[in-house]
Amino acid sequence: MVLQRGPQKAIIWGTADTVGERVTVTIHGHGHVTTHVTKHPSKSGGIWKVKLPAITAHGPFTVLAKSSEGEATLHDVLFGDVWVCSGQSNMEFSMYNIFNASAEMATASSFKNIRIFKAKKSQSPTPYQDLSSIAIQWSLPTKRSLPNFSAVCMLYAEYLYPHLNYPIGLVDTDWGGTPIEAWSSPEALNACSHIHKRGPFVHTVLWNAMVSPLLPMTIYGAIWYQGESNAHVEAEANRYACKFPEMINDWRKRFNEASLGETRADFPFGFVQLAANSDNLANFGAFPALRWAQTAKYGFVPNKIMPNTFMSVAMDLPDPHAPYGTIHPRDKQDVARRLVLSGLSVAYGIKGIDSQGPFPTAFTAHKVHHTLHIEYDNGNIPIDVRNNTGFEVCCSAQSIPCGDHDPWVAAPVTKHDTTSVTLTTSACHQHVFGVRYAWRATPCEFKKCSVYGRDNDLPAPPFKEVAAF
């Protein structure tokens, strides 16, 4: 297994029969720590918890927990960064199902300092103190363990590893088809207006069974791929803009408290913005609104509502022939590479990494010429314009905010330079009160959206700017 490396201190915990019993945990070569058993909060017997010394050596180590009741030994323990991977089916999507699966699993098997663990699906109306069952015990990535392990999770660690050169532990806890409400505590949900769901994935049941038991573990960060089940209608997608930041804040608070302050109270949280979901480029649906809501309606992260977060844009990676439906694209490699780039910048603070796609910073309208000029990143980062499509403007006779169902018309790119594009608004015979980009479930063919970073090949994320132009 992998425990969190220093300067953070890993937490070890367990149960015992006798309250008050003395427990000693020893790491060979690094001393020992002692604690006493306290009453278990939900069942007979007791529970104990210790902080290990902060260890930066990779290992392997042997960890021994001992009391008068007996002893337990953990062998081949490494110290590195521990990441939790969670969400619904695109996070659950396994290594066995991605493009070039056999070759990818063979490569993954060579990473002996990456260790994987997967919680088994479980739900509960009340919080668990321990997982009810485990799908994959702590393991090396092997031909036996990898086929059922999250591809985004494993590939993220593979692409991250060369930059760290120390062990990585992965904890996979996910369930396809589940809404964000199931992964959120009651307190997180109460911070937002929400509709109580019915059926197998009601609010909080996965938080109780598949997150709460992990809270004492010291972790470095988390990555998340979810939102499809909240993108059925536009109104629900818009509510995600509150629910997602509240869930992140709540996870941070609770991991920090349960780990006795060792998991950072602002630990880095990465996510995948929803990928394409159709083989029809004209389809609309609620995916655009959900993508926008995933950034708390800023269009980019980190931002003041979502600090220390990072994102992988995946809307330009459609898989129209996906055997598991277009909602499950097989190209998880590009998703993970983009997530690592942004993670290196945000989660690890590495300077000089061009980790985000272009984002607009200034809009200049020329009403006489019926044009709208958009500058990206204050003119500092070069862009690559691959076609003239994807932009739309909102036409209205009144100065009112433009919604998704107001008259939006195409505004093709007429010219561009290294840092900006100019759109024609001539199709708008009224006033222009908004501009948006890539506002479709599948906004383009594979890697053929309009605007990318010239040097990093990262797509500009979708955006919506509502103002009088």
XYZ file of C-alpha atoms in Angstrom:
469
model
C 0.000 0.000 0.000
C 0.938 3.698 -0.041
C 0.548 6.009 2.945
C 0.820 9.786 2.702
C 4.400 11.048 2.789
C 5.803 13.935 4.794
C 5.516 16.703 5.641
C 2.033 15.343 6.266
C 1.717 12.524 8.790
C -0.135 9.376 7.812
C -2.976 8.206 10.058
C -3.305 4.563 11.090
C -6.493 3.460 12.832
C -8.263 0.290 13.842
C -10.570 -1.392 16.313
C -10.064 -3.323 19.540
C -12.269 -5.118 22.028
C -11.282 -3.294 25.194
C -11.728 0.431 25.786
C -8.598 1.836 27.425
C -6.333 -0.802 25.864
C -2.853 0.459 24.926
C -1.891 0.163 21.255
C 1.649 0.657 19.944
C 2.367 1.183 16.258
C 5.951 0.705 15.101
C 7.601 1.544 11.799
C 10.835 -0.393 11.695
C 13.678 2.079 11.644
C 11.467 5.068 12.470
C 10.392 4.482 16.038
C 6.920 3.941 17.435
C 3.814 5.799 18.636
C 1.376 4.765 21.335
C -2.313 5.477 21.907
C -5.254 4.084 23.837
C -8.538 2.598 22.656
C -11.591 4.824 23.013
C -15.246 3.802 22.839
C -16.466 3.063 19.336
C -19.166 5.591 18.352
C -21.557 3.091 16.789
C -20.900 -0.420 18.098
C -19.470 -2.351 21.016
C -15.742 -2.314 21.622
C -13.407 0.516 20.809
C -11.460 2.372 18.175
C -7.900 3.737 18.091
C -6.070 6.195 15.875
C -2.434 7.325 15.692
C -0.318 9.731 13.684
C 2.817 8.161 12.266
C 6.005 10.199 12.023
C 6.310 12.339 8.894
C 8.248 10.118 6.487
C 9.687 11.210 3.144
C 11.722 8.068 2.405
C 9.940 5.920 -0.139
C 10.294 2.579 1.639
C 9.276 -0.182 1.586
C 8.604 -0.335 5.330
C 6.962 -2.773 7.706
C 4.330 -1.324 10.039
C 3.344 -3.256 13.181
C 0.309 -2.498 15.366
C 0.360 -4.343 18.687
C -1.621 -4.588 21.924
C -2.287 -7.258 24.534
C -5.104 -8.518 22.289
C -2.720 -9.372 19.462
C -0.910 -7.740 16.576
C -1.274 -6.898 12.899
C 1.552 -6.337 10.432
C 1.528 -4.381 7.167
C 4.313 -5.349 4.771
C 5.672 -3.503 1.731
C 4.331 -0.094 2.799
C 5.472 2.858 0.681
C 5.184 6.555 1.470
C 4.082 8.925 -1.289
C 1.055 10.981 -2.306
C -2.403 9.471 -1.844
C -5.165 10.524 -4.248
C -8.865 9.679 -3.976
C -10.639 9.110 -7.318
C -14.431 9.403 -7.276
C -17.533 10.078 -9.346
C -19.802 8.133 -11.659
C -19.376 5.916 -14.710
C -16.654 7.818 -16.540
C -14.479 7.611 -13.444
C -15.512 3.981 -12.971
C -14.734 3.302 -16.664
C -12.039 0.658 -16.448
C -8.622 0.170 -17.992
C -10.040 -2.852 -19.805
C -12.418 -0.670 -21.847
C -10.203 2.190 -23.056
C -8.499 2.525 -26.425
C -5.446 0.222 -26.757
C -6.411 -1.487 -23.520
C -3.955 -4.382 -23.674
C -0.961 -2.175 -24.363
C -2.060 0.373 -21.775
C -2.421 -2.274 -19.072
C 0.978 -3.713 -19.922
C 2.507 -0.244 -19.508
C 0.615 0.372 -16.267
C 1.911 -2.893 -14.847
C 5.463 -1.542 -14.986
C 4.743 1.142 -12.371
C 5.758 -0.739 -9.228
C 5.613 2.377 -7.041
C 1.950 3.019 -7.858
C -0.444 1.046 -5.651
C -4.204 0.777 -6.170
C -7.234 0.176 -3.962
C -10.922 0.086 -4.897
C -13.958 0.285 -2.631
C -16.854 -2.007 -3.477
C -20.190 -0.397 -4.294
C -22.258 0.143 -1.189
C -24.892 2.548 0.082
C -26.206 3.369 3.525
C -28.761 5.699 5.152
C -26.267 6.376 7.970
C -22.490 6.969 7.937
C -20.216 3.924 8.066
C -17.064 3.879 10.182
C -15.524 1.306 7.842
C -16.086 0.127 4.287
C -18.621 -2.680 4.123
C -16.560 -4.451 1.455
C -13.570 -3.985 -0.828
C -13.421 -4.615 -4.581
C -9.609 -4.492 -4.917
C -7.386 -4.804 -1.854
C -4.229 -2.676 -1.874
C -2.355 -4.064 -4.827
C 0.297 -3.507 -7.418
C -1.185 -2.603 -10.813
C -1.240 -6.042 -12.448
C -3.077 -7.878 -15.198
C -5.351 -9.179 -12.460
C -6.146 -5.890 -10.699
C -6.077 -3.396 -13.574
C -8.972 -4.592 -15.780
C -11.521 -3.453 -13.193
C -9.722 -0.330 -12.009
C -10.554 3.257 -13.007
C -8.708 4.251 -16.182
C -8.716 7.992 -15.444
C -7.388 7.297 -11.950
C -4.583 4.988 -13.106
C -3.560 7.079 -16.107
C -3.518 10.220 -13.972
C -1.006 8.558 -11.652
C 1.072 7.197 -14.550
C 1.435 10.613 -16.188
C 2.017 12.325 -12.837
C 4.646 9.889 -11.604
C 7.606 11.037 -13.771
C 7.193 14.560 -12.383
C 7.225 13.355 -8.765
C 9.500 10.311 -8.819
C 8.060 8.983 -5.602
C 5.179 6.565 -4.835
C 1.525 7.299 -5.543
C -1.425 5.612 -3.843
C -4.829 5.534 -5.550
C -8.145 5.013 -3.764
C -10.944 4.384 -6.262
C -14.485 4.946 -4.935
C -17.103 5.461 -7.642
C -20.455 4.232 -8.965
C -21.930 4.704 -12.446
C -25.174 6.575 -12.907
C -24.998 8.387 -9.580
C -25.849 12.067 -8.939
C -23.760 14.479 -6.914
C -26.385 14.423 -4.153
C -25.502 10.805 -3.330
C -21.856 11.774 -2.748
C -22.657 14.790 -0.572
C -23.234 15.005 3.166
C -26.526 16.436 4.478
C -24.689 19.602 5.519
C -23.328 20.136 2.016
C -26.755 19.628 0.481
C -28.467 21.905 2.989
C -26.241 24.745 1.827
C -28.027 24.600 -1.541
C -31.650 24.208 -2.529
C -32.114 20.654 -3.706
C -34.780 18.138 -4.567
C -34.780 14.944 -2.510
C -34.245 12.067 -4.873
C -35.911 8.676 -4.833
C -34.624 5.292 -5.912
C -31.301 3.540 -5.334
C -29.152 6.680 -5.362
C -30.890 8.959 -2.881
C -29.046 11.828 -1.293
C -26.015 11.066 0.927
C -26.111 7.248 0.688
C -22.750 6.984 -1.115
C -21.186 9.650 1.059
C -22.188 7.508 4.034
C -20.895 4.206 2.683
C -18.068 5.019 0.264
C -16.541 8.313 1.455
C -17.132 8.605 5.187
C -15.085 5.448 5.973
C -12.071 6.958 4.166
C -12.035 10.255 6.066
C -9.372 9.381 8.697
C -6.879 8.561 5.947
C -4.341 11.294 5.219
C -4.597 12.169 1.525
C -2.872 14.622 -0.797
C -5.859 15.354 -3.048
C -8.856 14.090 -5.000
C -9.965 13.871 -8.620
C -13.589 13.721 -9.708
C -15.473 12.782 -12.887
C -19.218 13.155 -12.477
C -22.137 15.259 -13.624
C -23.856 13.297 -16.372
C -26.618 12.251 -13.943
C -27.225 15.897 -13.053
C -27.467 17.025 -16.672
C -30.931 15.758 -17.539
C -32.587 19.177 -17.389
C -31.123 22.662 -17.528
C -32.530 23.780 -14.156
C -30.906 20.859 -12.351
C -27.646 21.448 -14.185
C -27.638 25.079 -13.055
C -28.117 24.040 -9.413
C -24.868 22.095 -9.726
C -23.060 25.456 -9.547
C -23.892 25.515 -5.843
C -23.787 21.804 -5.053
C -20.350 21.088 -6.513
C -18.372 23.773 -4.633
C -20.258 22.934 -1.436
C -19.419 19.241 -1.798
C -15.743 20.059 -2.366
C -15.628 22.362 0.665
C -17.372 19.757 2.809
C -15.017 16.956 1.730
C -12.046 19.177 2.551
C -13.372 20.059 5.978
C -14.214 16.482 6.932
C -11.020 14.862 5.635
C -9.051 17.492 7.534
C -10.930 16.938 10.804
C -10.949 13.133 10.675
C -7.215 12.992 9.888
C -6.440 15.121 12.950
C -5.463 18.036 10.724
C -3.026 16.099 8.507
C -5.062 16.218 5.282
C -4.933 19.837 4.207
C -8.107 21.839 4.826
C -7.768 23.127 1.245
C -6.445 19.971 -0.405
C -6.265 20.131 -4.217
C -9.367 18.925 -6.022
C -9.283 18.160 -9.758
C -12.174 17.293 -12.034
C -13.021 16.448 -15.610
C -15.405 18.812 -17.335
C -18.071 16.719 -19.050
C -16.988 15.170 -22.329
C -19.060 15.090 -25.505
C -22.317 13.150 -25.393
C -23.652 12.758 -28.888
C -22.685 11.900 -32.431
C -24.915 14.788 -33.567
C -23.155 18.162 -33.444
C -26.514 19.981 -33.397
C -27.729 18.398 -30.157
C -28.090 20.792 -27.277
C -29.340 19.234 -24.037
C -28.225 20.260 -20.537
C -24.543 19.343 -20.932
C -23.457 22.919 -21.772
C -25.184 24.291 -18.674
C -23.621 21.543 -16.532
C -20.118 22.261 -17.859
C -20.608 25.928 -17.020
C -21.913 25.015 -13.560
C -18.894 22.783 -12.913
C -16.809 25.986 -12.795
C -19.366 27.820 -10.599
C -20.259 29.743 -13.789
C -16.827 31.320 -14.136
C -15.762 29.160 -17.070
C -12.341 28.479 -15.546
C -10.755 27.234 -12.335
C -9.351 27.999 -9.888
C -11.617 30.943 -9.081
C -12.763 32.713 -5.913
C -15.596 30.232 -5.295
C -13.496 27.186 -6.198
C -9.928 27.818 -4.962
C -7.205 25.207 -5.375
C -9.201 23.312 -7.997
C -8.051 22.204 -11.438
C -9.809 20.925 -14.537
C -9.461 18.786 -17.638
C -11.535 20.040 -20.594
C -12.883 17.057 -22.552
C -15.711 18.431 -24.717
C -13.611 18.008 -27.887
C -13.028 14.268 -27.389
C -16.198 12.654 -28.777
C -16.301 8.921 -29.457
C -19.276 8.433 -31.831
C -18.668 4.683 -32.095
C -18.205 4.045 -28.376
C -19.520 0.521 -27.646
C -20.830 1.628 -24.233
C -22.654 4.657 -25.603
C -21.358 8.062 -26.654
C -21.590 9.205 -23.037
C -18.642 6.876 -22.327
C -15.789 7.925 -24.652
C -12.821 5.547 -24.654
C -10.101 8.191 -24.921
C -9.262 8.509 -21.244
C -5.593 9.101 -22.100
C -6.117 12.688 -23.272
C -8.425 13.320 -20.324
C -5.732 12.225 -17.871
C -2.912 14.093 -19.618
C -4.871 17.337 -19.460
C -5.757 16.721 -15.828
C -2.101 16.148 -14.940
C -1.012 19.358 -16.670
C -3.445 21.441 -14.644
C -2.696 19.419 -11.514
C 1.032 20.064 -11.751
C 0.316 23.781 -11.785
C -2.413 23.922 -9.114
C -1.859 20.879 -6.904
C 1.942 20.968 -6.970
C 2.611 24.640 -7.601
C 5.097 24.004 -10.390
C 5.797 27.284 -12.155
C 6.067 27.811 -15.880
C 3.608 25.096 -16.896
C 1.216 26.130 -19.662
C -1.632 24.180 -18.111
C -4.885 25.741 -19.335
C -6.599 26.365 -22.613
C -7.186 29.967 -23.766
C -9.863 32.000 -22.000
C -11.350 35.345 -23.135
C -10.410 38.428 -21.120
C -11.745 41.326 -23.225
C -14.656 41.917 -25.613
C -14.856 44.868 -27.999
C -17.934 45.426 -30.185
C -17.978 47.507 -33.387
C -21.645 48.146 -34.051
C -21.103 49.876 -37.384
C -19.127 46.953 -38.758
C -21.227 44.329 -36.942
C -18.195 42.652 -35.384
C -17.166 41.463 -31.953
C -13.468 41.244 -31.118
C -12.434 38.739 -28.402
C -9.004 38.871 -26.829
C -7.670 35.799 -24.989
C -5.548 35.801 -21.826
C -4.846 39.534 -22.017
C -2.934 38.970 -25.231
C -0.150 37.078 -23.477
C -0.616 33.494 -24.676
C -0.741 32.503 -28.372
C -3.786 30.680 -29.692
C -4.421 28.261 -32.539
C -7.669 28.839 -34.456
C -8.666 25.639 -36.248
C -11.977 26.726 -37.831
C -14.471 29.583 -37.790
C -17.366 27.860 -35.995
C -18.582 27.469 -32.415
C -19.352 31.082 -31.483
C -22.903 32.443 -31.110
C -24.391 35.778 -30.105
C -27.714 36.503 -28.439
C -30.052 38.848 -30.282
C -32.674 40.834 -28.400
C -34.662 44.024 -28.806
C -34.536 44.661 -25.052
C -31.637 45.016 -22.642
C -32.327 41.893 -20.651
C -30.080 38.971 -19.670
C -29.883 36.338 -22.363
C -30.847 32.818 -21.380
C -30.147 29.556 -23.167
C -33.537 29.656 -24.895
C -33.309 33.189 -26.232
C -32.481 33.683 -29.932
C -28.812 32.815 -30.310
C -27.359 32.920 -33.822
C -24.061 31.789 -35.281
C -21.264 34.355 -35.237
C -18.469 32.914 -37.402
C -14.844 33.939 -37.007
C -13.939 36.322 -39.831
C -10.330 36.900 -38.874
C -7.890 36.144 -36.100
C -4.360 36.796 -34.960
C -2.087 35.118 -32.438
C -4.145 36.159 -29.398
C -7.630 37.122 -30.576
C -10.558 36.372 -32.845
C -13.036 38.653 -34.574
C -16.615 37.474 -35.052
C -19.249 38.768 -37.409
C -22.530 39.678 -35.703
C -24.284 40.552 -38.957
C -26.826 37.737 -38.517
C -28.138 39.582 -35.465
C -30.651 42.177 -36.675
C -31.344 43.402 -33.156
C -29.042 44.295 -30.273
C -26.312 41.881 -29.194
C -26.619 41.044 -25.506
C -24.471 37.968 -25.147
C -21.811 35.742 -26.665
C -21.085 32.091 -25.994
C -18.716 29.444 -27.269
C -18.955 25.655 -27.719
C -22.460 25.573 -26.244
C -23.461 22.105 -27.457
C -23.446 18.609 -25.996
C -20.861 17.768 -28.662
C -19.501 21.087 -29.903
C -17.055 19.690 -32.457
C -15.469 16.619 -33.984
C -12.420 15.059 -32.335
C -9.963 17.850 -31.417
C -11.554 20.136 -34.008
C -13.112 22.862 -31.910
C -12.229 26.394 -32.916
C -9.732 27.702 -30.343
C -6.764 25.914 -28.750
C -3.569 26.948 -27.078
C -0.904 27.126 -29.765
C 1.850 25.746 -27.565
C -0.014 23.334 -25.274
C -2.733 21.996 -27.639
C -5.333 22.464 -24.886
C -8.861 23.439 -25.934
C -10.419 26.715 -24.890
C -13.221 25.789 -22.469
C -16.823 26.761 -23.175
C -17.864 30.178 -21.961
C -20.878 32.467 -21.834
C -20.635 36.239 -21.461
C -23.917 38.076 -21.018
C -23.597 41.827 -21.522
C -24.625 44.597 -23.923
C -22.201 44.750 -26.823
